[in-house]
PDB file of C-alpha atoms in Angstrom:
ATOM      1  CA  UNK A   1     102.870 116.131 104.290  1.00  0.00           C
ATOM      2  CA  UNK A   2     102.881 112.288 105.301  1.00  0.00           C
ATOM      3  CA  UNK A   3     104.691 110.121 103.594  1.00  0.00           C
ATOM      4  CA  UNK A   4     104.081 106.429 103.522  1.00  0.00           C
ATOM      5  CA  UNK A   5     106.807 104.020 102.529  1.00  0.00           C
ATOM      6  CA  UNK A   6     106.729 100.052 102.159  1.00  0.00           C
ATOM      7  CA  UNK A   7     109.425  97.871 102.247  1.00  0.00           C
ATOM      8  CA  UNK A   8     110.299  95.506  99.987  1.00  0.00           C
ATOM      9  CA  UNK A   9     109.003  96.849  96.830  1.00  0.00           C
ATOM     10  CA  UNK A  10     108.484  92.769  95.831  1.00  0.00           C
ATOM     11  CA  UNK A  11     108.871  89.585  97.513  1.00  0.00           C
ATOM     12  CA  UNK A  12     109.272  86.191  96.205  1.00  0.00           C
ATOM     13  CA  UNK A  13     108.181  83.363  98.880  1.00  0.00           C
ATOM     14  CA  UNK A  14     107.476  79.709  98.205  1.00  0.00           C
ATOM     15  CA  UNK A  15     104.110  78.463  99.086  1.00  0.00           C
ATOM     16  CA  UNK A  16     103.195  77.541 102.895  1.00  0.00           C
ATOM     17  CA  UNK A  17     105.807  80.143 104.131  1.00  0.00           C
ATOM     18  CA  UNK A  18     104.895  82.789 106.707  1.00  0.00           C
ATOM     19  CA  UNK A  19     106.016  86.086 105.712  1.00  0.00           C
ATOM     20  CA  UNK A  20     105.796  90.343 107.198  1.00  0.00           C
ATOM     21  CA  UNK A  21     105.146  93.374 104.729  1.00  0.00           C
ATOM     22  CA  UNK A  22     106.490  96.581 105.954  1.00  0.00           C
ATOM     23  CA  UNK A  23     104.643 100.166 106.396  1.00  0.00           C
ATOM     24  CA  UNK A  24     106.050 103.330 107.874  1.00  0.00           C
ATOM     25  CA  UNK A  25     104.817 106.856 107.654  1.00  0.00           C
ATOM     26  CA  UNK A  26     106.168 110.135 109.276  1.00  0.00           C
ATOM     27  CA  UNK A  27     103.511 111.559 110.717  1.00  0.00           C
ATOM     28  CA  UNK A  28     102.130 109.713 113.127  1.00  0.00           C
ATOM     29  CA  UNK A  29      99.090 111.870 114.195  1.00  0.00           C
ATOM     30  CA  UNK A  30      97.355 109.655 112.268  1.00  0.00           C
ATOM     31  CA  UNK A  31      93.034 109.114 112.017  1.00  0.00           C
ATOM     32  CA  UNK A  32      93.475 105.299 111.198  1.00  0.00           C
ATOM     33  CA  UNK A  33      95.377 103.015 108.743  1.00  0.00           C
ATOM     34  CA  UNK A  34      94.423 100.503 106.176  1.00  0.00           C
ATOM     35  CA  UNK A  35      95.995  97.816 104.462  1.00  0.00           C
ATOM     36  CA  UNK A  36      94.796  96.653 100.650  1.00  0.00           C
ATOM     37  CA  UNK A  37      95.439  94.427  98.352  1.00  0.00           C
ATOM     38  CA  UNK A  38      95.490  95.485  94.526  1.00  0.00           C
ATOM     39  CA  UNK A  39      95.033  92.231  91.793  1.00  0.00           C
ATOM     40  CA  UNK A  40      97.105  93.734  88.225  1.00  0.00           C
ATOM     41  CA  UNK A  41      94.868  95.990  86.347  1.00  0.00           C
ATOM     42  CA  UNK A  42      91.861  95.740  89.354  1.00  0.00           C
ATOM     43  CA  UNK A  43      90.783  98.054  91.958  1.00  0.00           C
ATOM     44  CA  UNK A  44      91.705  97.894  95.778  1.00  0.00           C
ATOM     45  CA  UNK A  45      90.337  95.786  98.474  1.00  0.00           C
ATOM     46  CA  UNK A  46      90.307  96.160 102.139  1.00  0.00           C
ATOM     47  CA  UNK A  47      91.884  93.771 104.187  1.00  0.00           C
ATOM     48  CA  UNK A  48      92.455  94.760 107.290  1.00  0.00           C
ATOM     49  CA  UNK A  49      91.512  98.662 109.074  1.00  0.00           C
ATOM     50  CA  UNK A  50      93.377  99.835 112.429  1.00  0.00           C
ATOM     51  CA  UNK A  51      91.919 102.840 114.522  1.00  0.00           C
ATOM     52  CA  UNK A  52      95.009 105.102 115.700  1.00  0.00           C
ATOM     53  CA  UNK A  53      93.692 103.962 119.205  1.00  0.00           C
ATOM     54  CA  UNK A  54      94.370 100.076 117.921  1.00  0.00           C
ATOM     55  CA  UNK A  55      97.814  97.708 118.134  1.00  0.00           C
ATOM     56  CA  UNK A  56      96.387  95.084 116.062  1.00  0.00           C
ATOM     57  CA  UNK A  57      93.844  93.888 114.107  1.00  0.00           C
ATOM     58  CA  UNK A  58      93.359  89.860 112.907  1.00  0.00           C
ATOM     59  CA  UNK A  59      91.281  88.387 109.801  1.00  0.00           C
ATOM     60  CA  UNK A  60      92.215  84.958 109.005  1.00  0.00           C
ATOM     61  CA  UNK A  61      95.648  84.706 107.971  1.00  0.00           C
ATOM     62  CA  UNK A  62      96.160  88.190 107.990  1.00  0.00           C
ATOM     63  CA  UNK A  63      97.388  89.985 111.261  1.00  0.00           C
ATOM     64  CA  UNK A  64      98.010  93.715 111.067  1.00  0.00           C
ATOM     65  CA  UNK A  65     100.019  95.718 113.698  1.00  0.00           C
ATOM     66  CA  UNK A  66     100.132  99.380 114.771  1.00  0.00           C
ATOM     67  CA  UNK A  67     102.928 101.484 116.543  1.00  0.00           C
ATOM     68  CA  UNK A  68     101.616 104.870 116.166  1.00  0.00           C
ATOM     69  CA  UNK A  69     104.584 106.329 118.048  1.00  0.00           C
ATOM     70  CA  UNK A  70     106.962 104.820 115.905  1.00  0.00           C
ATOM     71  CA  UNK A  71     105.392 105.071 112.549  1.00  0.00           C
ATOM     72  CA  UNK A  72     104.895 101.588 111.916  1.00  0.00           C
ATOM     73  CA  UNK A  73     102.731  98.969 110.774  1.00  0.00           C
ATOM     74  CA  UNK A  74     103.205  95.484 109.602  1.00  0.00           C
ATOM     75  CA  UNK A  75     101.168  92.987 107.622  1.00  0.00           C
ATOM     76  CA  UNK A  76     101.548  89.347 108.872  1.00  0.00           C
ATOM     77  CA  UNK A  77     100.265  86.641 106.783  1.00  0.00           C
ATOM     78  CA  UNK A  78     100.608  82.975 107.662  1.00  0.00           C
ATOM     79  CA  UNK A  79     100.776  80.052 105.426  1.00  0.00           C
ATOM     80  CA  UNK A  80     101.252  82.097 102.530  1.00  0.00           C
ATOM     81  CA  UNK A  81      98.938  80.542  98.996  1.00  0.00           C
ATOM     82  CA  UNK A  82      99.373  81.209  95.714  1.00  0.00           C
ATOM     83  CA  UNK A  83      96.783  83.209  95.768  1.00  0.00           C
ATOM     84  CA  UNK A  84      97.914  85.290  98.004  1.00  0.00           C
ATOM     85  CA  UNK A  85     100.116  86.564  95.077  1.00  0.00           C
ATOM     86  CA  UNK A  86      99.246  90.317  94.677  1.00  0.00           C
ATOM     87  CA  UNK A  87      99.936  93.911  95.297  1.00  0.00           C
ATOM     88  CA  UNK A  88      99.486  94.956  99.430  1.00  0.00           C
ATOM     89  CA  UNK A  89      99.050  98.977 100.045  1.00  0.00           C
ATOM     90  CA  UNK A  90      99.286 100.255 103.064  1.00  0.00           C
ATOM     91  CA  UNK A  91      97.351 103.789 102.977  1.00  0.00           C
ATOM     92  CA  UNK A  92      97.211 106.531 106.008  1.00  0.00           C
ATOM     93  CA  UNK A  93      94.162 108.221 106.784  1.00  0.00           C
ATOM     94  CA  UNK A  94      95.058 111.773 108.472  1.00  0.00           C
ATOM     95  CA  UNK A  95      92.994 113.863 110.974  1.00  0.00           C
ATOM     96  CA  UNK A  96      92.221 115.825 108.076  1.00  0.00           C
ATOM     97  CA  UNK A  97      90.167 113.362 106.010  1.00  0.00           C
ATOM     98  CA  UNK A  98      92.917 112.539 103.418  1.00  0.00           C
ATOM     99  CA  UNK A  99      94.575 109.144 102.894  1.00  0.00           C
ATOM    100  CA  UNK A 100      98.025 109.105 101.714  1.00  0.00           C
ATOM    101  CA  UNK A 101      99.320 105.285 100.129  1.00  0.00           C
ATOM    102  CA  UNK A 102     102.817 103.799 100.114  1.00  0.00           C
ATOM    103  CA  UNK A 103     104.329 102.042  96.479  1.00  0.00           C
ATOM    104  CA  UNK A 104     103.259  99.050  97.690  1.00  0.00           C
ATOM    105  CA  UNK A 105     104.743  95.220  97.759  1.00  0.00           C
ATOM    106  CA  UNK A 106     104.433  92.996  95.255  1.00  0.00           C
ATOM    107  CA  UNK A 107     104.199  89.434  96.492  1.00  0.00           C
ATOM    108  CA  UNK A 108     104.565  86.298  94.711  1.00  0.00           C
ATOM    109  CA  UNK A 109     103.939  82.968  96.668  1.00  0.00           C
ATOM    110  CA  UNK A 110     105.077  80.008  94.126  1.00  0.00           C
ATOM    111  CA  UNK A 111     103.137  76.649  94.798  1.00  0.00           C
TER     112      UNK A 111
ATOM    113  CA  UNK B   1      77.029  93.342  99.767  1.00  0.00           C
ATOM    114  CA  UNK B   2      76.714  96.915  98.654  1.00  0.00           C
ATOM    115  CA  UNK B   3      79.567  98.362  96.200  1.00  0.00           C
ATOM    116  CA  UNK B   4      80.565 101.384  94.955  1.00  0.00           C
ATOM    117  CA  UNK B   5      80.476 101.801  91.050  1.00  0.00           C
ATOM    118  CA  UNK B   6      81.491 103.656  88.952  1.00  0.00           C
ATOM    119  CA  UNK B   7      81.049 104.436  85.177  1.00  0.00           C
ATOM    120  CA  UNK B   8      82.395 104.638  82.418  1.00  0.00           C
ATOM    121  CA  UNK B   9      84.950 101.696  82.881  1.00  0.00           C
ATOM    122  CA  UNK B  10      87.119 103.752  80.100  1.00  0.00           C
ATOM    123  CA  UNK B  11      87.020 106.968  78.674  1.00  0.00           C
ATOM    124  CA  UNK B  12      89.218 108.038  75.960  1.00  0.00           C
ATOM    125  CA  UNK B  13      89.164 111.733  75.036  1.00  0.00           C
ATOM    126  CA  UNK B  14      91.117 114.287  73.358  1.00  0.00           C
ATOM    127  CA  UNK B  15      93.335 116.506  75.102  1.00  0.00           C
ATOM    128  CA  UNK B  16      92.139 119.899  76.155  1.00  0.00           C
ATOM    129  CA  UNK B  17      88.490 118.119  76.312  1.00  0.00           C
ATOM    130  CA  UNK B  18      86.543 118.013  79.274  1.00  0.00           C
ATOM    131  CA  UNK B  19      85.373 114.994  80.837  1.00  0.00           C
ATOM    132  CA  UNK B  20      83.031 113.733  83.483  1.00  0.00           C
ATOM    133  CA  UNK B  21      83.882 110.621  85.784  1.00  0.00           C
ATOM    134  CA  UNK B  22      81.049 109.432  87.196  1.00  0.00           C
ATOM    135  CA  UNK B  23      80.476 106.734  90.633  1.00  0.00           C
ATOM    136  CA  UNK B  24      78.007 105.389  93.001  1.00  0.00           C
ATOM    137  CA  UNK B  25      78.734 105.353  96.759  1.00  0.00           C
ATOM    138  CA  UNK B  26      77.430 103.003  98.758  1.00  0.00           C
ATOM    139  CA  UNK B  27      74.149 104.535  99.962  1.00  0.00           C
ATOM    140  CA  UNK B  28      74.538 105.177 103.680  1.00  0.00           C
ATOM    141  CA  UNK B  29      78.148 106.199 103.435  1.00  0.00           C
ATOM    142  CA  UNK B  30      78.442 110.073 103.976  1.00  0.00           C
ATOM    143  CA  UNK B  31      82.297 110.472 103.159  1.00  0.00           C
ATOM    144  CA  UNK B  32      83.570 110.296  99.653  1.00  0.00           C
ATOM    145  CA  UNK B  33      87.243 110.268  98.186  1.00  0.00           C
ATOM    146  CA  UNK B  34      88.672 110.631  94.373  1.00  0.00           C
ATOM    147  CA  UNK B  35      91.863 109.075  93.963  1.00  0.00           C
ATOM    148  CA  UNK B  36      93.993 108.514  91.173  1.00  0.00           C
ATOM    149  CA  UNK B  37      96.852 105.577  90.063  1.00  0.00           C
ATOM    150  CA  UNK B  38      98.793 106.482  87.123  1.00  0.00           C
ATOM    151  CA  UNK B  39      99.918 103.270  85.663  1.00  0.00           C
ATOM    152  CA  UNK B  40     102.712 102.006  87.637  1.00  0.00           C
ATOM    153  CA  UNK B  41     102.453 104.112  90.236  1.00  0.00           C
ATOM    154  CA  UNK B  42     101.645 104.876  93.339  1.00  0.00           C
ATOM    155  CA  UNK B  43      98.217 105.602  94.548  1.00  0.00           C
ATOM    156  CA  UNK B  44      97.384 109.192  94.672  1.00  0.00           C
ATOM    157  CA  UNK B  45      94.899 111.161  97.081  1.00  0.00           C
ATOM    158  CA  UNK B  46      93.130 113.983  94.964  1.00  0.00           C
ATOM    159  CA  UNK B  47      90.221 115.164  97.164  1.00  0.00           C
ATOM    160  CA  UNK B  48      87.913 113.822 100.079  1.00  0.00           C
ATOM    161  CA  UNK B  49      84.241 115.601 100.137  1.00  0.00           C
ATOM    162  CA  UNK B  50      82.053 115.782 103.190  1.00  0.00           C
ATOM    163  CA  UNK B  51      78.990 117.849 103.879  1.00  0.00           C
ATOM    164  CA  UNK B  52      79.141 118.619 100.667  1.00  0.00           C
ATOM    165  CA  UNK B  53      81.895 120.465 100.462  1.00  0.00           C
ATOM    166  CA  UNK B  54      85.495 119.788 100.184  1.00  0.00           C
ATOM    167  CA  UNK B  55      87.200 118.766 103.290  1.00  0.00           C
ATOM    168  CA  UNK B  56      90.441 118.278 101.861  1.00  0.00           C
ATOM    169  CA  UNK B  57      92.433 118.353  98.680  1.00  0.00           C
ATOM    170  CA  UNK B  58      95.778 117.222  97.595  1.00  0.00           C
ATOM    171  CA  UNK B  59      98.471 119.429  95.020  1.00  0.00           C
ATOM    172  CA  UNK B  60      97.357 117.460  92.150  1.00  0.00           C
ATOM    173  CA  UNK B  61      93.589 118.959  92.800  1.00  0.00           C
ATOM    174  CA  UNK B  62      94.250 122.113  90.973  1.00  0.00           C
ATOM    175  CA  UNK B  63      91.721 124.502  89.548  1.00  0.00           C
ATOM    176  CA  UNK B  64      91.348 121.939  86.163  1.00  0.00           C
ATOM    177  CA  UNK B  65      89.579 119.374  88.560  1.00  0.00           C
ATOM    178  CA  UNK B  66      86.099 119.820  90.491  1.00  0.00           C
ATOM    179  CA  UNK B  67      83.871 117.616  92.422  1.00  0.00           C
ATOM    180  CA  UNK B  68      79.752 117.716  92.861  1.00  0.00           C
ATOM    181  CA  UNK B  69      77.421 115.547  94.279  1.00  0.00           C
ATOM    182  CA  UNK B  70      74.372 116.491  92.007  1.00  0.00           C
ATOM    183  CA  UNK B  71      71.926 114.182  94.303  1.00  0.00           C
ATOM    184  CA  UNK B  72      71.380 112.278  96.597  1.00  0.00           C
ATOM    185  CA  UNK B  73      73.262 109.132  95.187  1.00  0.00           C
ATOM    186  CA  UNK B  74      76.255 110.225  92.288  1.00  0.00           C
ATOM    187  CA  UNK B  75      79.428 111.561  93.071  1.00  0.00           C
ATOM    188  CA  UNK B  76      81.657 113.113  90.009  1.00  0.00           C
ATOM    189  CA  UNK B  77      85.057 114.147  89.375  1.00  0.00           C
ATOM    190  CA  UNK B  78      85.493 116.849  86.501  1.00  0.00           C
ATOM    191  CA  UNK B  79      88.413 117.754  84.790  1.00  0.00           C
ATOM    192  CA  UNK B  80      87.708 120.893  82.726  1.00  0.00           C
ATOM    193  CA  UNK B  81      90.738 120.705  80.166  1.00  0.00           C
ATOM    194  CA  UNK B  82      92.538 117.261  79.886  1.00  0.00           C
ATOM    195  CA  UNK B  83      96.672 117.127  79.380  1.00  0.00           C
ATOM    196  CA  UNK B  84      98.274 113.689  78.263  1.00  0.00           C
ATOM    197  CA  UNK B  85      99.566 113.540  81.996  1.00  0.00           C
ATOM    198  CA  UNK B  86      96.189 113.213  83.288  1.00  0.00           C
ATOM    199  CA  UNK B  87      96.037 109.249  81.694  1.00  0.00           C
ATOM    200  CA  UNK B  88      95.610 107.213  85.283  1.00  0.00           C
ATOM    201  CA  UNK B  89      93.200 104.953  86.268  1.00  0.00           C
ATOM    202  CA  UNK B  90      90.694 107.092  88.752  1.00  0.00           C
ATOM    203  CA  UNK B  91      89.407 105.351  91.904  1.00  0.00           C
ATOM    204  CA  UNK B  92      86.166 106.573  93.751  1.00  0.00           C
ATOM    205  CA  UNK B  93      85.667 105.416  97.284  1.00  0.00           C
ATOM    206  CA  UNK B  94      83.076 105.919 100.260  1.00  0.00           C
ATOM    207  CA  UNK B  95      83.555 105.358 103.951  1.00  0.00           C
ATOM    208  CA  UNK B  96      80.556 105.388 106.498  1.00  0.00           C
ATOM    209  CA  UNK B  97      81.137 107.845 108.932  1.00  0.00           C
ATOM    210  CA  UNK B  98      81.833 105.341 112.223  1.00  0.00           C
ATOM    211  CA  UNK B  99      83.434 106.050 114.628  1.00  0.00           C
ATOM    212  CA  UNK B 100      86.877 103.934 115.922  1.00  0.00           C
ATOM    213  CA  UNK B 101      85.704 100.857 114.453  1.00  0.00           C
ATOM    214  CA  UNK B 102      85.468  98.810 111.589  1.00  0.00           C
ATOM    215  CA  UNK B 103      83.222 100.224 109.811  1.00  0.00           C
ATOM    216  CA  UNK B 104      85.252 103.533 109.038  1.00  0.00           C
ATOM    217  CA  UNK B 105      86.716 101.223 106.219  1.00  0.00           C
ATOM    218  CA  UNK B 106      87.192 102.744 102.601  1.00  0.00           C
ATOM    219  CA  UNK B 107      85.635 100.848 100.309  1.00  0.00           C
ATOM    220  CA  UNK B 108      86.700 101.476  96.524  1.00  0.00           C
ATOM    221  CA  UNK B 109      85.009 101.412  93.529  1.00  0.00           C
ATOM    222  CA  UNK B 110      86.521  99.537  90.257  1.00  0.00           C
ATOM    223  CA  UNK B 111      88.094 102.405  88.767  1.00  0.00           C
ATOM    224  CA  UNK B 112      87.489 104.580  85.458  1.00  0.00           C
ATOM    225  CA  UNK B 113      90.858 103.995  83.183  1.00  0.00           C
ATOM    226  CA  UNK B 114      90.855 107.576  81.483  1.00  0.00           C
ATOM    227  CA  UNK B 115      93.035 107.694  78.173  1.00  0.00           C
ATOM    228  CA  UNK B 116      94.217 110.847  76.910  1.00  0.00           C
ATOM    229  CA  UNK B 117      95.285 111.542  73.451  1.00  0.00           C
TER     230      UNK B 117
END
């Protein structure tokens, strides 16, 4: 069964700073994988979606990186905000149409 | 920008009651997911549905839960005989069924918060 594991579990980074969240997963015969981010008490939102065939994807700030063969995936985000402050989930989707999360990191950016 | 939704917000019910969780995928998506978050936790995988059947299921999707797509736009999640440890907030989602691009995202509903006395 895949198991997904972040790293930190929270993060404390004054504003402006650029900073990495952490994702790896065992398995790495993986379909795709997603980062999220989760506001307290609110559902998820997408951020960012790479195809196992993909080493990166960019949206804004945000730049996401895949090593399948590794089991790895960082978030990058640049010129971290305030309200950046929130849960990120990495999730795994697997070849057989199940998607498996990590704990999470919580992130605080302080203005 | 279409959403999923998903209704009721909260349910509170009595254990050993049955309830129905009810959501809206997005109307061209074909793939559907129930997950669950018990409060403080990680996110949880419970079942994906295709086809309409199941295409997967997790160890939490025992023989108490079930899944139906009645027509051609709901998507529910029963649980036949609540237990106190089924409290979570319960996450729908719907992905359209691209292929190796962007499109294949998940996009998730707002949640049902189920309460179980």
């Amino acid at each position: 069964k895949q198991k997904v594991t972040q790293i930190p579990a929270a993060l404390s980074v004054p504003e402006g700073e650029n900073l990495v969240l952490n994702c790896s997963f065992t398995d790495s015969a993986i379909y795709n994988l997603q980062w999220f981010r989760q506001d307290p008490g609110k559902g998820l939102t997408s951020l960012l979606l790479i195809q196992s065939s993909q080493r990166e994807q960019t949206s804004g700030r945000l730049n996401a990186s895949l090593d399948k063969s590794s089991g790895r995936s960082t978030l990058y985000i640049a010129a971290s905000q305030p309200g950046d402050s929130a849960t990120y989930l990495c999730a795994v989707m697997g070849n057989n149409n199940d998607m498996r999360f990590g704990a999470g990191t919580r992130l605080t950016v302080k203005p | 920008e279409p959403e999923v939704t998903q209704t009721p917000s909260h349910q509170v019910t009595q254990m050993g009651q049955e309830v129905i969780l009810r959501c809206v995928p997005i109307s061209n998506h074909l793939y559907f997911y129930w997950y669950r978050q018990i409060l403080g936790q990680k996110v949880e995988f419970l079942v994906s549905f295709y086809n309409n059947e199941i295409s997967e299921k997790s160890e939490i999707f025992d023989d108490q839960f079930s899944v139906e797509r009645p027509d051609g736009s709901n998507f529910t999640l029963k649980i036949r005989s609540t237990k106190l440890e089924d409290s979570a907030m319960y996450f729908c989602a719907s992905r359209h069924p691209g292929l190796a691009d962007s499109t294949d995202t998940q996009y998730f509903g707002p949640g049902t918060r189920l309460t179980v006395l």
